[in-house]
XYZ file of C-alpha atoms in Angstrom:
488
model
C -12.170 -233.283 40.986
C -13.687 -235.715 38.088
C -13.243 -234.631 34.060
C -16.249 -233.152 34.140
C -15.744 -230.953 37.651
C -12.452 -229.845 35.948
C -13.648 -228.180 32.399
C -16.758 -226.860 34.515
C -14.248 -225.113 37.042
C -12.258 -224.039 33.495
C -14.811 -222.636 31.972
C -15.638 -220.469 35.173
C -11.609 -219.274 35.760
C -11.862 -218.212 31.988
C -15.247 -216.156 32.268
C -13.972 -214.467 35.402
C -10.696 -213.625 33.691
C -12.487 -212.011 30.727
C -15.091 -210.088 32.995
C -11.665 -208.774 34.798
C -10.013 -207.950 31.670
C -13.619 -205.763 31.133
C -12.594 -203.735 34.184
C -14.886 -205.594 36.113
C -13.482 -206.288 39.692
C -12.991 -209.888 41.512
C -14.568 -209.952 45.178
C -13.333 -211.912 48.840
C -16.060 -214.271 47.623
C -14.740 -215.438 44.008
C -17.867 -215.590 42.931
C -19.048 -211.937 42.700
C -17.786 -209.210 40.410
C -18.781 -205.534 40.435
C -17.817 -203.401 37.256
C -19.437 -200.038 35.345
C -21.276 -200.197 32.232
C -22.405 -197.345 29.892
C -25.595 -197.170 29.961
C -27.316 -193.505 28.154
C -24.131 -192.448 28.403
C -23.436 -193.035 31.845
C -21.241 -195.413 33.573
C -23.620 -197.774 35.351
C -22.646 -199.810 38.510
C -23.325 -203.503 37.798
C -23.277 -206.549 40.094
C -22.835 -209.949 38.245
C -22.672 -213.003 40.674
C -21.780 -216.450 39.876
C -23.597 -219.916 41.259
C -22.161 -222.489 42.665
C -23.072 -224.511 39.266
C -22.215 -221.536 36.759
C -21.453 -221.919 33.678
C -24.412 -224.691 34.112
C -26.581 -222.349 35.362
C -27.260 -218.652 34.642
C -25.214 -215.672 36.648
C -27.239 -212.838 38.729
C -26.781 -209.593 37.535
C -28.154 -206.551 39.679
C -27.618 -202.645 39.355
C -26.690 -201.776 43.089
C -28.068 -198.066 42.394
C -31.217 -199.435 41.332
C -30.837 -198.607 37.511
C -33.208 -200.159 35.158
C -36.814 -199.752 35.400
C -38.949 -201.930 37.310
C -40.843 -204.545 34.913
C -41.864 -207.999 33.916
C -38.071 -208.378 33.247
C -36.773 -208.444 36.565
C -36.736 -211.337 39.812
C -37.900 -210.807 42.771
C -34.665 -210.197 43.935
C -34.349 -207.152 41.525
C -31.966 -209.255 39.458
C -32.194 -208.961 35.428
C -33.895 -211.599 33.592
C -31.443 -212.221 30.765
C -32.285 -215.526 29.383
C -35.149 -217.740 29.393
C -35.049 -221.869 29.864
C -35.640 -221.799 26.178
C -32.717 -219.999 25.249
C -30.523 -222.178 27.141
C -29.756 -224.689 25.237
C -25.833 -224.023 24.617
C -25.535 -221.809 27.828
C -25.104 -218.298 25.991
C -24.192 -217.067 29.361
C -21.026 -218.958 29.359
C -19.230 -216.372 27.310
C -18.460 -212.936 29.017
C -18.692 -210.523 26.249
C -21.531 -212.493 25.515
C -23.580 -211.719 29.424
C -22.325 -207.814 28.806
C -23.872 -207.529 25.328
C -27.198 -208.906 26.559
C -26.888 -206.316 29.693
C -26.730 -203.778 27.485
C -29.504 -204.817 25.453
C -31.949 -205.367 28.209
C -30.962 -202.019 29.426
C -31.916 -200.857 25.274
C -34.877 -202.991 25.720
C -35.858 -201.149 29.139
C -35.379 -197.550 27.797
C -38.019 -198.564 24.878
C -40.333 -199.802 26.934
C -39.454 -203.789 26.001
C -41.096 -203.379 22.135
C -42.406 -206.710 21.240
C -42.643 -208.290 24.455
C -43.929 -211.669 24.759
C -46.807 -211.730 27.375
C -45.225 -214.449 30.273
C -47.940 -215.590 32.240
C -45.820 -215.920 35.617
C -46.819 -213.472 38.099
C -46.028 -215.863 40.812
C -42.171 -215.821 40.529
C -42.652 -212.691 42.105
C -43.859 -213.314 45.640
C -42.196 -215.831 48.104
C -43.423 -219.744 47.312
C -44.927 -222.635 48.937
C -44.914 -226.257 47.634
C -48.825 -226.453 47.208
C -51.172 -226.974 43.798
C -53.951 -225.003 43.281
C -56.590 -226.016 40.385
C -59.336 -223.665 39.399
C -62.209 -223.973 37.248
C -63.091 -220.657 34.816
C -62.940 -218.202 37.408
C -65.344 -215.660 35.925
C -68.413 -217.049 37.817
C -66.634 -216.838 40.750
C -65.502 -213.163 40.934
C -66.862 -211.719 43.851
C -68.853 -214.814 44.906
C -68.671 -216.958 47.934
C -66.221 -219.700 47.102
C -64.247 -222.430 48.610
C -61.059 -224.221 48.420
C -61.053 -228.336 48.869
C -57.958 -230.107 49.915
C -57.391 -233.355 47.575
C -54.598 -235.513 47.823
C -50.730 -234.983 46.926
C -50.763 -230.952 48.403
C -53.761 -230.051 45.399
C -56.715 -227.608 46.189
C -59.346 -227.280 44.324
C -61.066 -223.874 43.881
C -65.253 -224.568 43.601
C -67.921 -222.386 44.014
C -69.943 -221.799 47.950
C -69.288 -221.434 51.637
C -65.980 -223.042 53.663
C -67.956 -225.320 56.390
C -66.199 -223.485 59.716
C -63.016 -225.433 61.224
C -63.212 -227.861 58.938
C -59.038 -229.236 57.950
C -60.793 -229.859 54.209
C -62.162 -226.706 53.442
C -60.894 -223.628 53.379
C -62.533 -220.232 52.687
C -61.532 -218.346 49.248
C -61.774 -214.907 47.362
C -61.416 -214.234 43.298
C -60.751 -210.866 42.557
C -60.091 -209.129 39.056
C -56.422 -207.383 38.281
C -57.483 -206.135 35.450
C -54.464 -205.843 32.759
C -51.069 -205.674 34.923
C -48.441 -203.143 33.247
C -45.913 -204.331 35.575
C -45.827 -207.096 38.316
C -47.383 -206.877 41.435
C -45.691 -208.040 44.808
C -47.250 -207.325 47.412
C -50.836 -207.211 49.106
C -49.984 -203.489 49.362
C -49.059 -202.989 45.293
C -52.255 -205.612 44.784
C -54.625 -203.321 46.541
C -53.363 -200.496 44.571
C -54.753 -201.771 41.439
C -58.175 -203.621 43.193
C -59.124 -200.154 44.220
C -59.172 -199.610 48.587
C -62.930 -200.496 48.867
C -62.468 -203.984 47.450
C -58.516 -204.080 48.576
C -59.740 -203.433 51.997
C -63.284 -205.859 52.267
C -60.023 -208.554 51.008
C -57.808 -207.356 53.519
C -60.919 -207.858 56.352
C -61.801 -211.618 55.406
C -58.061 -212.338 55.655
C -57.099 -210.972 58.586
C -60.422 -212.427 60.212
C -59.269 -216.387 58.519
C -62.424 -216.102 56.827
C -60.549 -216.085 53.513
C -57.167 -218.230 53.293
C -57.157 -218.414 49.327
C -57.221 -215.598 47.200
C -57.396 -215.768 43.657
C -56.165 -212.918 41.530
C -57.266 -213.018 37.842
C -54.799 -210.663 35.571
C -53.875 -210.103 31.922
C -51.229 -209.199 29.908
C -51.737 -208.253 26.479
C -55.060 -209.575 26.167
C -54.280 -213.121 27.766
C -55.710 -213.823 31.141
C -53.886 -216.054 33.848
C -54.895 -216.110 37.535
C -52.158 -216.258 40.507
C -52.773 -218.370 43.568
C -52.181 -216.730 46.914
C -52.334 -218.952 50.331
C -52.326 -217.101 53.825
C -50.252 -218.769 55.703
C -51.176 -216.805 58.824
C -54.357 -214.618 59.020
C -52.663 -211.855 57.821
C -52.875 -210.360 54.517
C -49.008 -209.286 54.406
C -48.256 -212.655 54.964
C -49.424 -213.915 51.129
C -47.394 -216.816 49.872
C -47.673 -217.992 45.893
C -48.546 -221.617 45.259
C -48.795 -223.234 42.157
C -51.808 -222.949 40.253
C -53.144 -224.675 36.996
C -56.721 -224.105 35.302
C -58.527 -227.324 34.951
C -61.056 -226.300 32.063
C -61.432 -227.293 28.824
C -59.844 -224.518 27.140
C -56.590 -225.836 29.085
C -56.584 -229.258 27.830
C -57.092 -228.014 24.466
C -53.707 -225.982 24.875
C -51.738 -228.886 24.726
C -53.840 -230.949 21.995
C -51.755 -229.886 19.117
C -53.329 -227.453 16.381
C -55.402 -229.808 15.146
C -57.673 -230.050 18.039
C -60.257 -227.757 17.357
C -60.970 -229.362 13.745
C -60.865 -232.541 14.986
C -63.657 -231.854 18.404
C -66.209 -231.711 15.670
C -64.969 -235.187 14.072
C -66.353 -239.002 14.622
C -63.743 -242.221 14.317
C -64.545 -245.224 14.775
C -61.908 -247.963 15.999
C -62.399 -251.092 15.050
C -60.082 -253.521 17.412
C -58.408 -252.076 20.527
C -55.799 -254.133 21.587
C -52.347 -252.955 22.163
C -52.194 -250.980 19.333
C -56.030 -250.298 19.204
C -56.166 -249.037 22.670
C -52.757 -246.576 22.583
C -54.291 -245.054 19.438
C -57.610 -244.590 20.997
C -56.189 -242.577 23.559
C -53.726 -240.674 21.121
C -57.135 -239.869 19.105
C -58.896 -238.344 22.093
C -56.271 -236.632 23.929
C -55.881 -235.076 20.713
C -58.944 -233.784 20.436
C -61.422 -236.084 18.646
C -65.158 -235.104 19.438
C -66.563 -238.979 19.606
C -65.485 -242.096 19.864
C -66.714 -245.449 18.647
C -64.862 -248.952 20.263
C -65.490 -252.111 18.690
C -63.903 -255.706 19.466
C -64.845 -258.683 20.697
C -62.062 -259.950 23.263
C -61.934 -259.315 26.806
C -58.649 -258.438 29.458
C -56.170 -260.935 29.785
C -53.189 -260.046 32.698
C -50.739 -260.050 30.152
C -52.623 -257.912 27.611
C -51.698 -255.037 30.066
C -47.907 -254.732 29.222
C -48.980 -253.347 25.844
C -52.678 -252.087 26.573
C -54.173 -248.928 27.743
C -56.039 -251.377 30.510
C -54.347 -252.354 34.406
C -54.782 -255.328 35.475
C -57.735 -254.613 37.565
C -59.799 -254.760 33.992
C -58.805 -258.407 34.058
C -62.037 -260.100 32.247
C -63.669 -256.762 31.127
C -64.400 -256.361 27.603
C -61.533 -254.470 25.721
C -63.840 -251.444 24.681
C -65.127 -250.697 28.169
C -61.678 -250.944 29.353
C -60.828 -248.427 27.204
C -63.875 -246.433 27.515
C -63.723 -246.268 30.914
C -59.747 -245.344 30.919
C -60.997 -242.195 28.990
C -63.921 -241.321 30.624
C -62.265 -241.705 34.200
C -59.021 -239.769 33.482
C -61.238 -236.948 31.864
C -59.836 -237.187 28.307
C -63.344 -237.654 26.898
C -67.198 -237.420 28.495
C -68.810 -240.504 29.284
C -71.525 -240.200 26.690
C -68.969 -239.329 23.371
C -67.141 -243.227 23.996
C -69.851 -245.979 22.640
C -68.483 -249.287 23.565
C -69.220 -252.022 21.342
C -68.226 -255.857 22.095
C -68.692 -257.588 18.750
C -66.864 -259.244 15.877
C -67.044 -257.081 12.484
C -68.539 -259.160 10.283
C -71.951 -257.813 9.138
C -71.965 -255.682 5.915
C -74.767 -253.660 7.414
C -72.843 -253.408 10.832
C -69.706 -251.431 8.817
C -72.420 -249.296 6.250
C -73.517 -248.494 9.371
C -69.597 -247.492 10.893
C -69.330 -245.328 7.846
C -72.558 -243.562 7.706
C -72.345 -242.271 11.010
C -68.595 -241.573 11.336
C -66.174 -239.159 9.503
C -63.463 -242.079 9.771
C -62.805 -245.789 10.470
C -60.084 -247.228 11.304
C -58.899 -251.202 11.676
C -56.175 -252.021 13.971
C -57.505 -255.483 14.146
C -54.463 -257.138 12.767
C -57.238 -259.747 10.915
C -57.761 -260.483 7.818
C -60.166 -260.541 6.777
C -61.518 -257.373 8.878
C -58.710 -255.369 7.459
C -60.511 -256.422 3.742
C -63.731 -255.984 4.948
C -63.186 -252.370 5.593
C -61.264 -251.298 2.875
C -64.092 -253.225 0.534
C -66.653 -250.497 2.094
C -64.213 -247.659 2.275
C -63.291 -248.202 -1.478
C -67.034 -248.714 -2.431
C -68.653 -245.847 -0.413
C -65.756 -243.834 -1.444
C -65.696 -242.891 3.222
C -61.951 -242.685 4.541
C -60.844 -245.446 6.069
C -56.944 -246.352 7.685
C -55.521 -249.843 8.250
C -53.157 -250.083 10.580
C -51.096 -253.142 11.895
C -47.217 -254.032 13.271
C -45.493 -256.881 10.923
C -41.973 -258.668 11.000
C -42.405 -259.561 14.859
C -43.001 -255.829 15.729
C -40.326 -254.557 13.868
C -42.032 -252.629 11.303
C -44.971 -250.644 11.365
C -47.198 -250.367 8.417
C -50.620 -248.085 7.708
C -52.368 -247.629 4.632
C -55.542 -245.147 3.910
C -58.275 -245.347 1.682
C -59.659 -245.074 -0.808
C -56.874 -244.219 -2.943
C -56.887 -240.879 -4.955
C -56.578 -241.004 -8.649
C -52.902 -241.935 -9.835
C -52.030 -243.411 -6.295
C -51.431 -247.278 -5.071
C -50.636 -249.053 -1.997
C -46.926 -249.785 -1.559
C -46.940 -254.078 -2.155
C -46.916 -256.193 0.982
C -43.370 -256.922 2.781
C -41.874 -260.031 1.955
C -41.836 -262.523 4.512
C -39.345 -262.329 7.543
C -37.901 -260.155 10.419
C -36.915 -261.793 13.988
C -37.461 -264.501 15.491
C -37.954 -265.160 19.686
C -35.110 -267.908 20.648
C -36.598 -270.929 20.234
C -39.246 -270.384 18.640
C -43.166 -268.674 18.437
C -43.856 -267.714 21.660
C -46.855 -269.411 23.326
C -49.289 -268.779 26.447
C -51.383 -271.381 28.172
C -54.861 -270.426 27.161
C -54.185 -268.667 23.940
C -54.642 -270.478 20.200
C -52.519 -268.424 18.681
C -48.584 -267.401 19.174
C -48.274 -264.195 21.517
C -46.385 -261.667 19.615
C -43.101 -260.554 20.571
C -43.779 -256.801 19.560
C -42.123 -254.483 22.416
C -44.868 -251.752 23.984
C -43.265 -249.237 22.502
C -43.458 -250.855 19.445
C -47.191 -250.517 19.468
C -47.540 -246.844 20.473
C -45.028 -246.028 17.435
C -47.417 -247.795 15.061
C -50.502 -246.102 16.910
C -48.969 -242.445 16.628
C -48.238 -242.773 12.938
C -52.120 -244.290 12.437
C -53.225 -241.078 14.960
C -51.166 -238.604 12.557
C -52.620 -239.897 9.710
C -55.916 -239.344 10.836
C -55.160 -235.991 12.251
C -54.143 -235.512 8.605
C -57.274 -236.796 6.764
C -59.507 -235.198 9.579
C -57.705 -231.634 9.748
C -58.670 -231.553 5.495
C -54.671 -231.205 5.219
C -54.666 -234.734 2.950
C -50.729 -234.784 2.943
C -49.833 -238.620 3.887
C -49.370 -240.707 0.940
C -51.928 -243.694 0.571
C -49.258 -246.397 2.240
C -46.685 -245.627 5.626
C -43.786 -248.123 6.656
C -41.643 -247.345 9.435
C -38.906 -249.860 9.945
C -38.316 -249.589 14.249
C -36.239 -252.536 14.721
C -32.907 -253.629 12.436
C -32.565 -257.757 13.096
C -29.520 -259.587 11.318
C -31.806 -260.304 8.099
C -31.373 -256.796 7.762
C -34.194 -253.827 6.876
C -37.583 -255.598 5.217
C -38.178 -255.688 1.779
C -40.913 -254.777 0.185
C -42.042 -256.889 -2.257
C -40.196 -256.519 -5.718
C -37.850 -254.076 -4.219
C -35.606 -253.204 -1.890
């Protein structure tokens, strides 16, 4: 057995010898352990079983007699739930007393009616699974509507609104009904038609057993939040229900995982002025996150070997940089097609950036150009607008935004000295380019484009907490950290 096989197989003869030493009672198997509890006052049969992988993963604890109510806190096996992934971080279940205290509790936690309990969206842990996706839209409309299921690719079906076309592999027919709040669990067709009522339970129970319905749709709540669980007949028979995955694909969904910002910021305008590597990751960043409307502007077009570091494949080879980017958002749904404008041009014009700043709440330069960069903080400072510089310096190594236009008592940090490393051999050079390719790694470039897309999460969200100047040192070389100028 390796190192690792032998503290593993340890730390299971210890747990077992301290569950024995409990009165609890070793079984044939070696992996199963019956022992009494108190529980009200009352010694309590209790079942723990071991996995194969314990103490990686979590033991199985079950009251033979049945004890313990029937809730949200209990498998479909009947076993306790004890532990979430979230709590199990340093295994807590590794330790014996440890696994009996939190029996006891749940059983506490049972008798009270499980006070403050966190509303886990995950009815579908307790029917029997199939490997299959289903993605709905708001599912409100479609509550005792005709509707439909399409098959897409990789085992996904799609829940839209209409007829099934008959005997057609694609389509397939569907049903939403309405839970209502669930109490406890439901987990069966039998225990779902109890709380659907027996008319609807029954017209359900009909369309199934006839294959006019293979997908049923089952919107519940808990505490106020709804969810929906995803049932697939696998047979035309409504005792035959199988849970599938199932993920909402509206808007309120996406927003979920936007951050906290993301409402504030879908009323919000930023302008991006160069989307190159750096440009195009932030872009992104800024929309996923929740920005309302974007503005791209920049002049160059796809190369093959922008891709390494760009938002754009290679099949954008020769497209402008802002329709690449425009059309990675628009296509992957991140953004609508009409809040991207795409704008291939040099930033030059005075009246070309008034105009940037009049109609948007920020602008940012990731041009990496000169005299761009003082262009914009000229009409930021002037205008008094917000405005964020962002660029990569020291061959990638350090990543360096500044905001404007500086607050009373505040200044820009000086610029770094000269330096950081050098490719062996000398600037790097492409056939077809003027200028030296940079050696800056990709993730180089999304480091410097998350710190630009916090600070204008900042500035946007009203929260004004960055100071006016940001360096992040991401790569030591032997000429050691940068210096700013003046100091270390």
């Amino acid at each position: 057995m390796s190192v690792l096989g032998d503290s593993v197989a340890a730390a299971r003869e210890t747990f077992i010898e301290d569950l024995c030493a409990r009165g609890f009672r070793l079984q044939k198997d070696c992996r199963s352990l019956f022992g009494d509890l108190p529980v009200d006052g009352e010694a309590v049969e209790h079942h723990i079983v071991l996995t194969d992988d314990f103490p990686i993963s979590k033991p199985r604890v079950f009251t033979p007699g049945g004890e313990g109510g029937y809730s949200w806190h209990r498998d479909l096996d009947g076993g306790f739930c004890l532990w979430s992934d979230e709590d199990a971080s340093d295994l807590p279940w590794g330790d014996a007393e440890a696994v009996i205290d939190r029996i006891l509790q749940w059983h506490a936690n049972d008798a009270d009616g499980w006070p403050d309990d966190p509303p886990d969206l995950d009815l579908e842990r307790y029917w029997p699974h199939v490997d299959e996706l289903v993605i709905y839209p708001d599912l409100a409309p479609l509550t005792g509507e005709p509707c439909k299921a399409k098959r897409g690719s990789h085992g996904v079906w799609e829940i839209v609104e209409g007829k099934a076309p008959p005997k057609s592999p694609r389509w397939a027919g569907a049903a939403v009904v309405d839970a209502g709040e669930l109490k406890e669990p439901v987990r069966s067709f039998d225990e779902l038609a109890e709380v659907l009522g027996s008319e609807a339970a029954e017209t359900l129970r009909e369309q199934i057993d006839r294959g006019r319905v293979r997908f049923v749709m089952v919107r519940y709540r808990r505490q106020g939040f709804e969810a929906a669980l995803a049932l697939i007949a696998k047979e035309k028979s409504a005792s035959r229900l199988f849970a599938a995955g199932a993920a909402h694909a509206g808007a309120s969904t996406y927003r979920l995982r936007a951050g906290l910002d993301a409402e504030a910021l879908g009323a919000t305008a930023v302008a991006i002025v160069g989307v190159g590597a750096v440009g195009s990751l932030l872009s992104e960043m800024l929309a996923r996150s929740g920005v309302g409307r974007l503005t791209l502007v920049d002049y160059d077009r796809v190369r093959p070997g922008n891709c390494i570091r760009h938002v754009a494949t290679r099949k954008d080879t020769g497209r402008t940089k802002t329709e690449a980017v425009r059309q990675h958002l628009v296509e992957f749904g991140i953004l609508a097609e009409d809040a991207v404008a795409s704008r291939h041009q040099v930033l030059t014009s005075v009246s070309d950036t008034e105009d940037l700043f009049a109609d948007h709440d920020l602008v940012i330069d990731a041009t990496g150009n000169g005299p761009a960069t003082a262009l914009i903080l000229t009409a930021s400072r002037i205008l008094d607008k917000p405005a964020i510089t962002v660029c990569l310096q020291h061959s990638g190594s350090v990543a360096r935004v500044d905001r404007s236009p500086l607050r009373a008592g505040e200044q820009h940090d000086p610029p770094l000295a000269p330096g950081g490393p050098l490719a062996p051999g000398g600037p790097l050079r492409e056939g077809g380019c003027g200028d030296p390719v940079s050696p800056t790694p990709p993730w180089a470039c999304a480091a410097a484009a998350a710190r630009a897309a916090g600070l204008a999460a900042d500035l946007l969200s009203g929260r004004c907490m960055y100071p006016p100047t940001v360096i992040d040192v991401l790569t030591g070389h032997p000429d050691g950290p940068p210096i700013v100028q003046g100091k270390p």
